[in-house]
Short mmCIF file of C-alpha atoms in Angstrom, two decimals:
data_model
loop_
_atom_site.label_atom_id
_atom_site.label_comp_id
_atom_site.label_asym_id
_atom_site.label_seq_id
_atom_site.Cartn_x
_atom_site.Cartn_y
_atom_site.Cartn_z
CA UNK A 1 17.17 -8.43 28.22
CA UNK A 2 16.88 -4.66 28.76
CA UNK A 3 15.86 -2.33 25.54
CA UNK A 4 16.46 0.98 25.62
CA UNK A 5 14.05 3.47 24.48
CA UNK A 6 14.28 7.33 24.09
CA UNK A 7 12.39 9.26 26.57
CA UNK A 8 10.67 12.82 26.62
CA UNK A 9 10.51 14.04 30.19
CA UNK A 10 10.38 10.31 31.31
CA UNK A 11 8.01 9.36 28.65
CA UNK A 12 8.89 6.28 26.42
CA UNK A 13 8.52 7.43 23.03
CA UNK A 14 8.36 4.15 21.35
CA UNK A 15 5.52 2.93 23.41
CA UNK A 16 3.35 6.27 23.22
CA UNK A 17 0.64 4.64 21.50
CA UNK A 18 0.36 1.74 24.30
CA UNK A 19 0.08 4.60 26.80
CA UNK A 20 -2.77 6.15 24.72
CA UNK A 21 -4.55 2.75 24.70
CA UNK A 22 -4.38 2.87 28.45
CA UNK A 23 -5.82 5.91 28.64
CA UNK A 24 -8.99 5.22 26.27
CA UNK A 25 -9.46 1.72 27.72
CA UNK A 26 -9.29 3.10 31.34
CA UNK A 27 -11.78 5.63 30.45
CA UNK A 28 -14.73 3.20 29.50
CA UNK A 29 -13.42 1.08 32.51
CA UNK A 30 -13.88 4.22 34.86
CA UNK A 31 -17.15 5.29 33.69
CA UNK A 32 -18.88 3.32 36.65
CA UNK A 33 -16.13 4.19 39.30
CA UNK A 34 -18.04 7.39 40.93
CA UNK A 35 -21.51 6.39 40.14
CA UNK A 36 -22.38 2.74 40.22
CA UNK A 37 -22.79 2.33 43.98
CA UNK A 38 -25.38 4.89 44.06
CA UNK A 39 -26.96 3.20 41.04
CA UNK A 40 -27.06 -0.13 42.61
CA UNK A 41 -29.19 1.46 45.71
CA UNK A 42 -31.21 3.13 43.45
CA UNK A 43 -32.21 -0.37 42.00
CA UNK A 44 -33.64 -1.21 45.62
CA UNK A 45 -30.34 -2.74 47.42
CA UNK A 46 -28.46 -1.55 50.43
CA UNK A 47 -25.43 0.31 50.72
CA UNK A 48 -23.55 -2.96 52.38
CA UNK A 49 -25.20 -4.86 49.24
CA UNK A 50 -23.64 -2.27 46.85
CA UNK A 51 -20.36 -2.26 48.82
CA UNK A 52 -20.30 -6.03 48.39
CA UNK A 53 -20.24 -6.23 44.92
CA UNK A 54 -17.36 -3.63 44.69
CA UNK A 55 -15.25 -6.30 47.15
CA UNK A 56 -16.03 -9.03 45.35
CA UNK A 57 -14.99 -7.00 42.00
CA UNK A 58 -12.13 -5.84 43.95
CA UNK A 59 -11.10 -9.57 44.90
CA UNK A 60 -11.31 -10.81 41.38
CA UNK A 61 -8.99 -7.89 40.74
CA UNK A 62 -6.48 -8.60 43.04
CA UNK A 63 -6.26 -12.36 41.79
CA UNK A 64 -5.75 -11.19 38.15
CA UNK A 65 -3.14 -8.42 39.25
CA UNK A 66 -1.37 -11.31 41.26
CA UNK A 67 -0.74 -13.40 38.18
CA UNK A 68 -0.38 -10.72 35.33
CA UNK A 69 3.17 -9.77 35.53
CA UNK A 70 4.22 -13.52 35.75
CA UNK A 71 1.87 -14.54 32.86
CA UNK A 72 2.63 -11.27 30.98
CA UNK A 73 6.45 -12.74 30.77
CA UNK A 74 5.41 -16.20 30.05
CA UNK A 75 3.05 -15.85 27.52
CA UNK A 76 4.07 -12.00 26.55
CA UNK A 77 2.15 -8.91 27.64
CA UNK A 78 0.49 -8.45 24.09
CA UNK A 79 -1.49 -11.92 24.63
CA UNK A 80 -2.16 -11.04 28.38
CA UNK A 81 -3.47 -7.75 27.35
CA UNK A 82 -5.45 -9.48 24.84
CA UNK A 83 -7.17 -12.05 27.25
CA UNK A 84 -7.88 -9.20 29.54
CA UNK A 85 -9.77 -7.11 26.75
CA UNK A 86 -11.99 -10.01 25.64
CA UNK A 87 -12.77 -10.68 29.36
CA UNK A 88 -13.82 -7.30 30.02
CA UNK A 89 -16.20 -6.61 26.89
CA UNK A 90 -17.93 -10.24 27.24
CA UNK A 91 -18.80 -10.04 30.80
CA UNK A 92 -19.51 -6.17 30.85
CA UNK A 93 -22.13 -6.97 28.56
CA UNK A 94 -23.36 -9.89 30.53
CA UNK A 95 -23.60 -7.57 33.63
CA UNK A 96 -25.59 -4.92 32.00
CA UNK A 97 -28.32 -7.44 30.38
CA UNK A 98 -28.57 -9.96 32.94
CA UNK A 99 -27.67 -8.25 35.72
CA UNK A 100 -28.35 -4.80 36.44
CA UNK A 101 -31.19 -4.64 33.83
CA UNK A 102 -33.14 -7.44 35.68
CA UNK A 103 -32.06 -6.14 38.71
CA UNK A 104 -30.61 -9.60 39.81
CA UNK A 105 -28.43 -9.33 42.57
CA UNK A 106 -26.84 -12.67 42.07
CA UNK A 107 -26.18 -12.37 38.71
CA UNK A 108 -24.78 -8.76 39.35
CA UNK A 109 -22.17 -10.63 41.86
CA UNK A 110 -21.48 -13.22 39.20
CA UNK A 111 -20.46 -11.16 36.36
CA UNK A 112 -19.45 -8.13 37.69
CA UNK A 113 -16.95 -10.05 39.82
CA UNK A 114 -15.81 -12.06 37.18
CA UNK A 115 -15.57 -8.92 34.97
CA UNK A 116 -13.14 -7.69 37.70
CA UNK A 117 -10.77 -10.19 36.26
CA UNK A 118 -10.27 -8.62 33.23
CA UNK A 119 -8.80 -4.84 33.46
CA UNK A 120 -5.54 -5.95 35.73
CA UNK A 121 -4.59 -8.22 33.18
CA UNK A 122 -4.95 -5.73 30.46
CA UNK A 123 -3.45 -2.58 32.55
CA UNK A 124 -0.77 -4.16 34.58
CA UNK A 125 0.65 -6.34 31.59
CA UNK A 126 1.82 -2.77 30.31
CA UNK A 127 4.13 -2.27 33.25
CA UNK A 128 6.01 -5.45 32.30
CA UNK A 129 6.43 -3.62 28.57
CA UNK A 130 7.61 -0.37 30.33
CA UNK A 131 10.06 -2.12 32.69
CA UNK A 132 11.78 -4.23 29.98
CA UNK A 133 12.18 -1.02 27.31
CA UNK A 134 13.10 1.40 29.62
CA UNK A 135 16.55 2.19 31.58
CA UNK A 136 16.33 1.03 35.09
CA UNK A 137 17.27 5.01 36.44
CA UNK A 138 14.20 5.87 34.10
CA UNK A 139 11.74 3.55 35.14
CA UNK A 140 10.38 5.92 38.03
CA UNK A 141 9.49 8.69 35.61
CA UNK A 142 8.07 6.14 32.78
CA UNK A 143 6.18 4.80 35.42
CA UNK A 144 4.66 8.37 36.61
CA UNK A 145 3.51 8.87 32.90
CA UNK A 146 1.82 5.17 33.13
CA UNK A 147 -0.36 6.44 36.09
CA UNK A 148 -1.09 9.79 34.43
CA UNK A 149 -2.71 8.27 31.49
CA UNK A 150 -4.29 5.73 34.04
CA UNK A 151 -5.63 8.67 35.87
CA UNK A 152 -6.64 10.69 32.63
CA UNK A 153 -8.79 7.66 31.78
CA UNK A 154 -10.22 6.39 34.80
CA UNK A 155 -10.37 9.49 36.48
CA UNK A 156 -10.85 12.49 34.35
CA UNK A 157 -12.26 11.49 31.26
CA UNK A 158 -14.09 8.43 33.10
CA UNK A 159 -15.80 11.19 35.42
CA UNK A 160 -16.28 14.27 33.10
CA UNK A 161 -17.86 12.08 30.29
CA UNK A 162 -20.85 10.41 32.66
CA UNK A 163 -21.42 13.72 34.24
CA UNK A 164 -22.55 15.40 30.97
CA UNK A 165 -23.87 11.62 29.43
CA UNK A 166 -25.95 10.66 32.44
CA UNK A 167 -28.30 13.41 32.39
CA UNK A 168 -28.79 12.87 28.59
CA UNK A 169 -28.86 8.86 28.57
CA UNK A 170 -28.82 7.72 32.03
CA UNK A 171 -26.67 5.56 33.95
CA UNK A 172 -27.72 2.68 32.31
CA UNK A 173 -26.90 3.76 28.82
CA UNK A 174 -23.42 5.72 30.01
CA UNK A 175 -22.44 2.21 31.17
CA UNK A 176 -23.32 0.89 27.77
CA UNK A 177 -21.22 3.74 26.55
CA UNK A 178 -18.14 2.69 28.36
CA UNK A 179 -18.03 -0.59 25.88
CA UNK A 180 -16.95 1.62 23.07
CA UNK A 181 -13.80 3.02 25.13
CA UNK A 182 -12.74 -0.06 26.36
CA UNK A 183 -13.05 -1.78 22.69
CA UNK A 184 -11.41 1.04 21.29
CA UNK A 185 -8.53 1.35 23.89
CA UNK A 186 -8.01 -2.66 23.45
CA UNK A 187 -7.89 -2.45 19.82
CA UNK A 188 -5.41 0.06 19.72
CA UNK A 189 -3.24 -1.73 22.25
CA UNK A 190 -3.15 -5.14 19.99
CA UNK A 191 -2.28 -2.91 16.99
CA UNK A 192 0.30 -0.58 18.47
CA UNK A 193 2.16 -3.10 20.89
CA UNK A 194 2.11 -6.04 18.42
CA UNK A 195 5.69 -5.46 17.26
CA UNK A 196 7.11 -4.49 20.51
CA UNK A 197 10.03 -6.70 21.82
CA UNK A 198 10.06 -8.54 24.99
CA UNK A 199 12.37 -11.01 26.61
CA UNK A 200 11.65 -14.89 25.56
CA UNK A 201 13.72 -16.44 28.28
CA UNK A 202 10.59 -17.80 30.02
CA UNK A 203 8.57 -18.66 26.92
CA UNK A 204 10.38 -22.27 26.79
CA UNK A 205 10.22 -23.21 30.21
CA UNK A 206 8.34 -26.47 31.17
CA UNK A 207 5.05 -26.31 32.64
CA UNK A 208 6.80 -27.18 36.12
CA UNK A 209 9.10 -24.13 35.68
CA UNK A 210 6.16 -22.03 34.84
CA UNK A 211 4.22 -22.84 37.91
CA UNK A 212 7.35 -22.31 40.11
CA UNK A 213 7.78 -18.87 38.51
CA UNK A 214 4.14 -17.98 39.10
CA UNK A 215 4.32 -19.27 42.63
CA UNK A 216 7.26 -16.74 43.32
CA UNK A 217 5.07 -13.86 43.18
CA UNK A 218 4.04 -15.39 46.23
CA UNK A 219 7.07 -17.02 47.87
CA UNK A 220 8.74 -13.59 47.40
CA UNK A 221 6.55 -12.21 50.28
CA UNK A 222 8.14 -14.24 52.87
CA UNK A 223 11.57 -14.73 51.05
CA UNK A 224 12.39 -11.16 50.75
CA UNK A 225 11.05 -8.97 53.80
CA UNK A 226 11.49 -5.79 51.68
CA UNK A 227 9.17 -6.91 49.46
CA UNK A 228 6.55 -7.63 52.15
CA UNK A 229 6.92 -4.34 53.60
CA UNK A 230 6.63 -2.86 50.13
CA UNK A 231 3.42 -4.80 49.54
CA UNK A 232 1.61 -3.50 52.31
CA UNK A 233 2.67 0.11 51.84
CA UNK A 234 1.51 -0.55 48.23
CA UNK A 235 -1.83 -1.75 49.54
CA UNK A 236 -2.34 1.33 51.73
CA UNK A 237 -1.59 3.55 48.89
CA UNK A 238 -4.79 3.80 47.01
CA UNK A 239 -7.46 2.86 49.82
CA UNK A 240 -8.91 6.03 49.68
CA UNK A 241 -9.18 6.33 46.28
CA UNK A 242 -11.18 3.16 45.69
CA UNK A 243 -12.72 3.60 49.24
CA UNK A 244 -14.00 7.07 48.60
CA UNK A 245 -15.46 5.88 45.26
CA UNK A 246 -17.83 3.75 46.90
CA UNK A 247 -18.72 5.66 50.23
CA UNK A 248 -18.57 9.32 49.25
CA UNK A 249 -21.35 9.35 46.49
CA UNK A 250 -23.75 8.57 49.29
CA UNK A 251 -22.47 11.34 51.47
CA UNK A 252 -22.21 13.92 48.80
CA UNK A 253 -25.58 13.04 46.96
CA UNK A 254 -27.60 11.54 49.64
CA UNK A 255 -26.49 13.69 52.80
CA UNK A 256 -25.02 17.22 51.43
CA UNK A 257 -27.47 17.66 48.51
CA UNK A 258 -24.95 17.50 45.65
CA UNK A 259 -26.30 16.29 42.37
CA UNK A 260 -24.69 13.24 40.76
CA UNK A 261 -23.30 15.22 37.97
CA UNK A 262 -21.36 17.85 40.47
CA UNK A 263 -20.23 14.93 42.71
CA UNK A 264 -18.68 13.34 39.21
CA UNK A 265 -17.02 16.66 38.31
CA UNK A 266 -15.72 16.98 42.15
CA UNK A 267 -14.16 13.19 41.63
CA UNK A 268 -12.76 14.31 37.96
CA UNK A 269 -10.92 17.09 39.45
CA UNK A 270 -9.20 15.06 42.24
CA UNK A 271 -7.85 12.72 39.18
CA UNK A 272 -7.31 15.73 36.92
CA UNK A 273 -4.87 16.78 39.46
CA UNK A 274 -3.13 13.23 39.35
CA UNK A 275 -2.48 14.06 35.56
CA UNK A 276 0.30 16.40 36.87
CA UNK A 277 1.18 15.08 39.98
CA UNK A 278 2.04 11.46 38.69
CA UNK A 279 4.58 12.68 36.40
CA UNK A 280 5.85 15.16 39.27
CA UNK A 281 6.39 12.66 41.54
CA UNK A 282 8.04 9.89 39.34
CA UNK A 283 10.59 12.64 38.25
CA UNK A 284 11.08 14.11 42.01
CA UNK A 285 11.39 10.32 43.02
CA UNK A 286 14.45 9.85 40.82
CA UNK A 287 15.72 13.55 42.36
CA UNK A 288 15.08 13.24 46.03
CA UNK A 289 14.91 9.38 46.62
CA UNK A 290 11.82 6.93 46.33
CA UNK A 291 11.34 5.92 50.15
CA UNK A 292 11.69 9.60 51.14
CA UNK A 293 8.93 10.86 48.50
CA UNK A 294 6.89 7.81 49.39
CA UNK A 295 7.19 8.40 53.30
CA UNK A 296 6.86 12.26 53.55
CA UNK A 297 4.58 12.95 50.77
CA UNK A 298 2.81 9.94 50.12
CA UNK A 299 1.65 8.63 53.40
CA UNK A 300 1.46 11.69 55.45
CA UNK A 301 0.05 13.86 52.62
CA UNK A 302 -2.89 11.23 52.00
CA UNK A 303 -3.29 10.85 55.86
CA UNK A 304 -4.31 14.54 56.03
CA UNK A 305 -6.08 14.75 52.86
CA UNK A 306 -8.29 11.80 53.87
CA UNK A 307 -9.29 13.80 57.01
CA UNK A 308 -9.79 16.66 54.87
CA UNK A 309 -12.09 15.06 52.18
CA UNK A 310 -14.60 14.48 55.08
CA UNK A 311 -14.63 17.30 57.27
CA UNK A 312 -14.31 20.15 54.59
CA UNK A 313 -17.72 19.28 52.99
CA UNK A 314 -19.34 18.49 56.16
CA UNK A 315 -18.35 21.79 57.38
CA UNK A 316 -19.00 23.94 54.54
CA UNK A 317 -22.31 21.67 53.25
CA UNK A 318 -23.06 21.79 49.61
CA UNK A 319 -20.51 23.99 48.19
CA UNK A 320 -18.93 22.78 45.26
CA UNK A 321 -15.74 24.87 45.31
CA UNK A 322 -14.76 24.17 48.69
CA UNK A 323 -15.35 20.38 48.25
CA UNK A 324 -12.49 21.10 45.55
CA UNK A 325 -9.76 21.63 47.87
CA UNK A 326 -9.77 18.47 49.54
CA UNK A 327 -10.01 16.70 46.01
CA UNK A 328 -6.88 18.73 44.77
CA UNK A 329 -5.06 17.52 47.48
CA UNK A 330 -6.14 14.20 47.43
CA UNK A 331 -4.54 14.09 44.09
CA UNK A 332 -1.65 15.68 44.55
CA UNK A 333 -0.40 13.24 47.48
CA UNK A 334 -1.83 9.81 46.18
CA UNK A 335 0.57 10.05 43.34
CA UNK A 336 3.63 10.59 45.17
CA UNK A 337 3.19 6.86 45.93
CA UNK A 338 4.45 6.10 42.18
CA UNK A 339 7.89 5.45 42.91
CA UNK A 340 6.66 2.15 44.59
CA UNK A 341 6.46 0.85 41.08
CA UNK A 342 10.18 0.99 40.63
CA UNK A 343 10.64 -0.31 44.03
CA UNK A 344 9.36 -3.73 43.56
CA UNK A 345 11.36 -4.81 40.45
CA UNK A 346 14.78 -3.08 42.06
CA UNK A 347 14.09 -5.43 44.60
CA UNK A 348 14.25 -8.60 42.82
CA UNK A 349 16.27 -7.68 39.43
CA UNK A 350 16.50 -11.40 38.59
CA UNK A 351 12.53 -11.88 38.75
CA UNK A 352 11.26 -8.55 37.81
CA UNK A 353 7.85 -10.04 36.37
CA UNK A 354 7.33 -12.04 39.67
CA UNK A 355 7.99 -8.50 41.57
CA UNK A 356 5.83 -7.12 39.45
CA UNK A 357 3.01 -9.46 40.18
CA UNK A 358 3.46 -8.63 43.72
CA UNK A 359 3.11 -5.00 42.95
CA UNK A 360 0.07 -5.75 40.98
CA UNK A 361 -1.32 -7.93 43.55
CA UNK A 362 -0.90 -5.28 46.11
CA UNK A 363 -2.92 -2.74 44.05
CA UNK A 364 -5.42 -5.16 43.53
CA UNK A 365 -5.54 -5.88 47.24
CA UNK A 366 -6.24 -2.34 47.70
CA UNK A 367 -8.97 -2.30 45.45
CA UNK A 368 -10.42 -5.11 47.42
CA UNK A 369 -9.51 -4.13 51.20
CA UNK A 370 -10.86 -0.43 50.32
CA UNK A 371 -14.58 -1.17 50.08
CA UNK A 372 -14.30 -4.28 52.42
CA UNK A 373 -12.96 -1.84 55.30
CA UNK A 374 -16.24 -0.01 54.14
CA UNK A 375 -18.48 -3.07 54.35
CA UNK A 376 -17.44 -3.89 57.93
CA UNK A 377 -17.05 -0.50 59.38
CA UNK A 378 -20.26 1.65 57.95
CA UNK A 379 -22.85 -0.14 59.68
CA UNK A 380 -21.28 0.87 62.87
CA UNK A 381 -19.34 4.18 62.81
CA UNK A 382 -20.99 5.73 59.42
CA UNK A 383 -18.53 7.28 56.93
CA UNK A 384 -16.34 8.94 59.73
CA UNK A 385 -15.27 5.78 60.70
CA UNK A 386 -14.16 4.31 57.38
CA UNK A 387 -12.22 7.77 56.91
CA UNK A 388 -10.36 7.36 60.20
CA UNK A 389 -9.62 3.52 59.10
CA UNK A 390 -8.04 4.75 55.95
CA UNK A 391 -6.20 7.73 57.95
CA UNK A 392 -4.68 5.13 60.89
CA UNK A 393 -3.53 3.06 57.89
CA UNK A 394 -1.56 5.81 56.11
CA UNK A 395 0.09 6.82 59.26
CA UNK A 396 0.99 3.02 59.62
CA UNK A 397 2.62 2.92 56.07
CA UNK A 398 4.88 5.91 57.25
CA UNK A 399 6.58 3.84 59.69
CA UNK A 400 6.80 0.86 57.62
CA UNK A 401 8.64 2.67 54.79
CA UNK A 402 11.48 2.65 57.60
CA UNK A 403 11.62 -0.86 57.13
CA UNK A 404 12.27 -0.82 53.24
CA UNK A 405 15.81 -1.31 52.18
CA UNK A 406 16.31 -0.63 48.62
CA UNK A 407 19.22 0.40 45.88
CA UNK A 408 18.11 2.91 43.76
CA UNK A 409 19.92 2.68 39.96
CA UNK A 410 21.84 6.20 39.65
CA UNK A 411 20.76 7.45 42.73
CA UNK A 412 24.38 7.91 44.34
CA UNK A 413 26.02 8.43 41.38
CA UNK A 414 24.36 11.76 41.30
CA UNK A 415 26.03 12.84 44.63
CA UNK A 416 22.64 12.44 46.42
CA UNK A 417 22.73 10.47 49.81
CA UNK A 418 22.58 6.61 49.92
CA UNK A 419 19.30 5.21 48.52
CA UNK A 420 19.39 2.45 51.01
CA UNK A 421 17.47 4.68 53.07
CA UNK A 422 17.35 4.16 57.01
CA UNK A 423 16.40 7.66 57.92
CA UNK A 424 14.39 10.18 56.64
#
């Protein structure tokens, strides 16, 4: 079943309140992204201990992301989003009251780690809604809007609001404020999406059949090599996004003398740029070809931008406006990976939920591996070692894009070169 939704510049109009809910929920989830690592070190823990908390969080997020696509098809995306919403609220309160406020490292790891299960169930289940309510040749632009509202939430509002509230109510008070945003976003989603129709063919499966479909989210990685190569590219996509959020606050604030508010505003500009670049690259993917956009603008653009994010601030020191240059560059090119979200279901049209689960797993693994790489390399090679590692992986992803063979719906019909792309 594939419903057809009317679109405006690629935005599905019948799902607009779902997009708004994602933006509000991810605003609350994003409050902590650019300052929590620094706040944990201020409580007396080492940068490595802080990075470990983010690593466990990322591992939990990867696990939840893995199952979200299939679970959403089996029990409906609405129910999956509700589970994620409630998990987030409950374990955020426990994280604040029993972990951070008591400076209890074990409970910080426990509750923050468990809370990592929550946002992928809420966030990525909405991709299933999009895929089943938008024409195949319009999915890339619809997902561009998805990542746009994600950026508005987790990056722009999620960074700008704390930059003003931290001087007023502090980091701990700001973390409590995030609960209100996530609660509002969750409630809007529950109301707005309750009548959205979804496929029901998996609702009556036996438990054994459901487990088989769930396992397909792993087996696709070795039964379909294109899915495996695509997964590798998607993992690399957001390494700098998640990694820089952990390591760069220490460089900007502790080494270069930026205030926490200044750093948060630099980070917010990065995400603000993605508001436009996500939609732009989603549309360009349908014009130029998915893999061409990912290869030349995603992989190469991010390799250069990642290096610039380190070297330009190091050269110019505490210069807010010069720091904005690599932030904008990073925001432009990280979004060039948006077409990858359309590639996965196109590779497995009969198992879209499982394919989306692999995509989500890859996104979650990126969240896990980015701080994990920092944990391993920081003690030996400092910040520059981590940046070079990310850069090298973007270059490696460039070569992997040549291995991916995907049929892009409607691409040949527009008189463009075949999307079974094997050349640039």
